[in-house]
Amino acid sequence: MNPYERIDVSELFGRNPAAEIEYWAKLAFWSIEEGVTLSYGYDPRVVTWVFLRDSGHPSAWRYANRLSQALRARDMGHLGDRNVPTDFIRWAKSLSLSFAPEVAQAVINNSKTKKIANQSSEDGLNPKVRQTLLKLVLGMAAAYHGYNPKKPCGSVPGEIKRELDRVGIKLDVDTIRKWLAEAADEFGDLITIGCNGS
C-alpha cells in the first residue's frame, strides 16, 4: 500500500490546496501547468508538478498524464504557453477530461460579466450587430475551414490568416483566435459540422 493513500490532501500539502476560485477565474490567462492544476480544483500556488513528481503520491501519475496531454496540445498549436481560461477549459472538455465544475462555472460567469461590461466600451457595437458579426465569423470558419468549437483545430486560425493575407487584410493569428473563441463561446452550440467535415 502506498503510504500516501490515507493521507488527507491538506496534510500532504501542509495546507488546504483548494483553488481560490474567484482569483483564478478573473485572470487574463493561465499557464499550461496552472490550467492542469485548476482542472482538479487545486490552487497552482500550492499544488505544483515539481512537488507532486517528488511526492510519491498516487495521484501524481494522473497529473503527469494530463500535463503531458496539455504540453503536446501546446506543441500542436491547440494551446499556447498562455491560455485564456475559457480556451483551456474548452480544450479539456473536447478531450472529455474532467474539469472542476466550480472552477469552470466561475470562469464562465466571469467571462460573461466581462463581455457585457466591455461590449459598449470595447467595440461600440450594438449587441445585435455584434452577435450577427460573431455568427458570421464562426459560420465562415466552420463552413470553409472545418472549424469545430467543441474540438479545437489548431491550424484554423493560421489558415484564416493566410487567406486574409492573400487578399490584403492583415490580422495576427492571436486576434483571429480571440474572435473565434469569443464567437464559439457565444454561438458554438449552433455549429453542426466538425473539424475536417466530421
Tab-separated table of C-alpha atoms in Angstrom:
chain	number	residue	atom	x	y	z
A	1	MET	CA	0.000	0.000	0.000
A	2	ASN	CA	1.248	3.456	-0.880
A	3	PRO	CA	1.995	5.417	2.328
A	4	TYR	CA	0.166	8.450	0.916
A	5	GLU	CA	-3.127	6.706	0.154
A	6	ARG	CA	-4.647	7.532	3.540
A	7	ILE	CA	-3.142	10.992	3.904
A	8	ASP	CA	-5.561	13.897	3.665
A	9	VAL	CA	-4.604	16.353	0.889
A	10	SER	CA	-4.283	19.172	3.430
A	11	GLU	CA	-1.701	17.093	5.295
A	12	LEU	CA	0.164	16.293	2.077
A	13	PHE	CA	0.495	19.935	1.013
A	14	GLY	CA	0.708	21.415	4.503
A	15	ARG	CA	-2.432	23.493	3.909
A	16	ASN	CA	-5.746	23.340	2.091
A	17	PRO	CA	-4.888	23.038	-1.623
A	18	ALA	CA	-8.330	24.138	-2.872
A	19	ALA	CA	-8.166	26.848	-5.530
A	20	GLU	CA	-9.077	30.412	-4.655
A	21	ILE	CA	-11.694	30.272	-7.394
A	22	GLU	CA	-12.639	33.933	-7.692
A	23	TYR	CA	-8.986	34.912	-8.071
A	24	TRP	CA	-8.161	32.328	-10.747
A	25	ALA	CA	-11.425	32.842	-12.669
A	26	LYS	CA	-10.611	36.527	-13.207
A	27	LEU	CA	-7.071	36.141	-14.538
A	28	ALA	CA	-6.434	37.053	-18.175
A	29	PHE	CA	-4.545	33.814	-18.846
A	30	TRP	CA	-3.383	30.542	-17.310
A	31	SER	CA	-0.120	28.780	-17.997
A	32	ILE	CA	-0.304	25.119	-19.028
A	33	GLU	CA	0.554	23.907	-15.518
A	34	GLU	CA	-1.908	26.326	-13.892
A	35	GLY	CA	-4.698	25.064	-16.162
A	36	VAL	CA	-3.905	21.431	-15.371
A	37	THR	CA	-3.826	22.103	-11.620
A	38	LEU	CA	-7.066	24.102	-11.750
A	39	SER	CA	-8.748	21.296	-13.693
A	40	TYR	CA	-8.527	19.295	-10.447
A	41	GLY	CA	-9.809	22.233	-8.379
A	42	TYR	CA	-6.421	22.843	-6.750
A	43	ASP	CA	-4.534	26.100	-6.347
A	44	PRO	CA	-1.461	26.283	-8.618
A	45	ARG	CA	0.381	28.219	-5.913
A	46	VAL	CA	0.059	25.176	-3.631
A	47	VAL	CA	-0.067	22.139	-5.926
A	48	THR	CA	2.812	22.047	-8.393
A	49	TRP	CA	4.218	19.364	-10.651
A	50	VAL	CA	7.641	19.682	-9.002
A	51	PHE	CA	6.106	18.852	-5.616
A	52	LEU	CA	3.847	16.068	-6.910
A	53	ARG	CA	6.593	14.479	-9.003
A	54	ASP	CA	8.761	14.004	-5.928
A	55	SER	CA	5.939	13.208	-3.503
A	56	GLY	CA	5.237	9.595	-4.391
A	57	HIS	CA	1.530	10.412	-4.094
A	58	PRO	CA	-0.740	8.025	-6.060
A	59	SER	CA	-2.386	10.888	-7.975
A	60	ALA	CA	0.960	12.125	-9.330
A	61	TRP	CA	0.766	9.860	-12.398
A	62	ARG	CA	-2.752	11.141	-13.289
A	63	TYR	CA	-1.476	14.689	-13.042
A	64	ALA	CA	1.594	13.762	-15.120
A	65	ASN	CA	-0.617	12.267	-17.850
A	66	ARG	CA	-2.822	15.351	-18.059
A	67	LEU	CA	0.189	17.668	-18.045
A	68	SER	CA	1.701	15.610	-20.874
A	69	GLN	CA	-1.537	15.887	-22.892
A	70	ALA	CA	-1.607	19.666	-22.414
A	71	LEU	CA	2.055	20.087	-23.369
A	72	ARG	CA	1.529	18.027	-26.517
A	73	ALA	CA	-1.567	20.108	-27.351
A	74	ARG	CA	0.605	23.211	-26.996
A	75	ASP	CA	3.221	21.718	-29.307
A	76	MET	CA	0.492	21.100	-31.918
A	77	GLY	CA	-0.871	24.645	-31.599
A	78	HIS	CA	-4.105	23.703	-29.822
A	79	LEU	CA	-2.947	25.503	-26.662
A	80	GLY	CA	-0.406	28.242	-26.044
A	81	ASP	CA	2.032	28.904	-23.223
A	82	ARG	CA	-0.578	31.402	-22.020
A	83	ASN	CA	-4.238	30.440	-22.440
A	84	VAL	CA	-7.457	32.357	-21.953
A	85	PRO	CA	-9.184	30.313	-19.207
A	86	THR	CA	-12.251	29.566	-21.360
A	87	ASP	CA	-9.965	28.234	-24.113
A	88	PHE	CA	-8.184	25.904	-21.701
A	89	ILE	CA	-11.488	24.578	-20.342
A	90	ARG	CA	-12.852	24.092	-23.870
A	91	TRP	CA	-9.708	22.133	-24.799
A	92	ALA	CA	-10.030	19.866	-21.743
A	93	LYS	CA	-13.705	19.209	-22.414
A	94	SER	CA	-13.013	18.468	-26.094
A	95	LEU	CA	-10.949	15.501	-24.869
A	96	SER	CA	-13.602	14.521	-22.303
A	97	LEU	CA	-11.183	15.357	-19.493
A	98	SER	CA	-12.825	16.174	-16.191
A	99	PHE	CA	-12.626	19.800	-15.102
A	100	ALA	CA	-13.506	21.036	-11.608
A	101	PRO	CA	-17.086	22.246	-12.184
A	102	GLU	CA	-16.886	25.074	-9.656
A	103	VAL	CA	-13.799	26.499	-11.384
A	104	ALA	CA	-15.313	26.117	-14.864
A	105	GLN	CA	-18.559	27.799	-13.780
A	106	ALA	CA	-16.731	30.716	-12.162
A	107	VAL	CA	-14.698	31.245	-15.357
A	108	ILE	CA	-17.855	31.152	-17.499
A	109	ASN	CA	-19.662	33.585	-15.186
A	110	ASN	CA	-16.661	35.935	-15.167
A	111	SER	CA	-16.330	35.732	-18.935
A	112	LYS	CA	-19.993	36.627	-19.467
A	113	THR	CA	-19.791	39.522	-16.998
A	114	LYS	CA	-16.673	40.874	-18.716
A	115	LYS	CA	-18.259	40.589	-22.152
A	116	ILE	CA	-21.355	42.510	-21.111
A	117	ALA	CA	-19.267	45.216	-19.408
A	118	ASN	CA	-16.845	45.527	-22.313
A	119	GLN	CA	-19.251	45.347	-25.227
A	120	SER	CA	-20.145	49.012	-25.338
A	121	SER	CA	-16.697	50.366	-24.434
A	122	GLU	CA	-14.555	47.890	-26.409
A	123	ASP	CA	-16.198	47.838	-29.786
A	124	GLY	CA	-19.067	50.291	-29.528
A	125	LEU	CA	-21.299	47.886	-31.436
A	126	ASN	CA	-24.959	47.432	-30.851
A	127	PRO	CA	-25.287	43.983	-29.159
A	128	LYS	CA	-27.486	42.672	-32.012
A	129	VAL	CA	-24.958	43.777	-34.663
A	130	ARG	CA	-22.121	42.262	-32.616
A	131	GLN	CA	-23.971	38.922	-32.365
A	132	THR	CA	-24.513	38.921	-36.111
A	133	LEU	CA	-20.825	39.583	-36.799
A	134	LEU	CA	-19.726	36.836	-34.380
A	135	LYS	CA	-22.108	34.394	-36.096
A	136	LEU	CA	-20.617	35.350	-39.475
A	137	VAL	CA	-17.060	34.766	-38.205
A	138	LEU	CA	-17.966	31.410	-36.668
A	139	GLY	CA	-20.102	30.266	-39.580
A	140	MET	CA	-17.473	31.049	-42.202
A	141	ALA	CA	-14.714	29.411	-40.128
A	142	ALA	CA	-16.856	26.265	-39.794
A	143	ALA	CA	-18.079	26.210	-43.412
A	144	TYR	CA	-14.776	26.985	-45.146
A	145	HIS	CA	-12.151	25.726	-42.696
A	146	GLY	CA	-13.912	22.903	-40.823
A	147	TYR	CA	-13.667	24.773	-37.513
A	148	ASN	CA	-15.393	22.927	-34.679
A	149	PRO	CA	-15.622	24.923	-31.418
A	150	LYS	CA	-16.003	21.704	-29.394
A	151	LYS	CA	-12.778	20.190	-30.779
A	152	PRO	CA	-10.091	22.848	-31.191
A	153	CYS	CA	-8.382	22.745	-34.586
A	154	GLY	CA	-5.004	24.380	-34.093
A	155	SER	CA	-4.441	25.119	-37.778
A	156	VAL	CA	-7.685	27.028	-38.461
A	157	PRO	CA	-6.560	30.488	-37.205
A	158	GLY	CA	-3.377	30.152	-39.291
A	159	GLU	CA	-5.382	29.113	-42.361
A	160	ILE	CA	-7.682	32.107	-41.956
A	161	LYS	CA	-4.672	34.426	-41.549
A	162	ARG	CA	-3.138	33.124	-44.795
A	163	GLU	CA	-6.425	33.638	-46.668
A	164	LEU	CA	-6.759	37.180	-45.312
A	165	ASP	CA	-3.112	37.958	-46.171
A	166	ARG	CA	-3.786	36.728	-49.710
A	167	VAL	CA	-6.487	39.379	-50.178
A	168	GLY	CA	-4.534	42.161	-48.447
A	169	ILE	CA	-6.148	42.094	-44.991
A	170	LYS	CA	-3.553	41.970	-42.187
A	171	LEU	CA	-4.576	40.405	-38.868
A	172	ASP	CA	-2.381	38.461	-36.476
A	173	VAL	CA	-3.205	34.875	-35.505
A	174	ASP	CA	-3.866	35.797	-31.846
A	175	THR	CA	-6.558	38.297	-32.900
A	176	ILE	CA	-8.193	35.697	-35.137
A	177	ARG	CA	-8.005	33.084	-32.349
A	178	LYS	CA	-9.525	35.577	-29.854
A	179	TRP	CA	-12.536	36.361	-32.049
A	180	LEU	CA	-13.059	32.712	-32.969
A	181	ALA	CA	-13.012	31.799	-29.270
A	182	GLU	CA	-15.447	34.578	-28.446
A	183	ALA	CA	-17.792	33.528	-31.244
A	184	ALA	CA	-17.510	29.881	-30.162
A	185	ASP	CA	-18.301	30.758	-26.537
A	186	GLU	CA	-21.487	32.522	-27.526
A	187	PHE	CA	-22.678	30.504	-30.526
A	188	GLY	CA	-20.644	27.284	-30.671
A	189	ASP	CA	-23.729	25.188	-29.985
A	190	LEU	CA	-25.158	26.290	-33.362
A	191	ILE	CA	-22.421	24.554	-35.371
A	192	THR	CA	-23.423	21.155	-36.764
A	193	ILE	CA	-20.222	20.114	-38.576
A	194	GLY	CA	-16.890	19.111	-37.127
A	195	CYS	CA	-13.234	19.508	-37.935
A	196	ASN	CA	-12.498	18.450	-41.483
A	197	GLY	CA	-16.200	17.915	-42.038
A	198	SER	CA	-16.542	15.205	-39.359
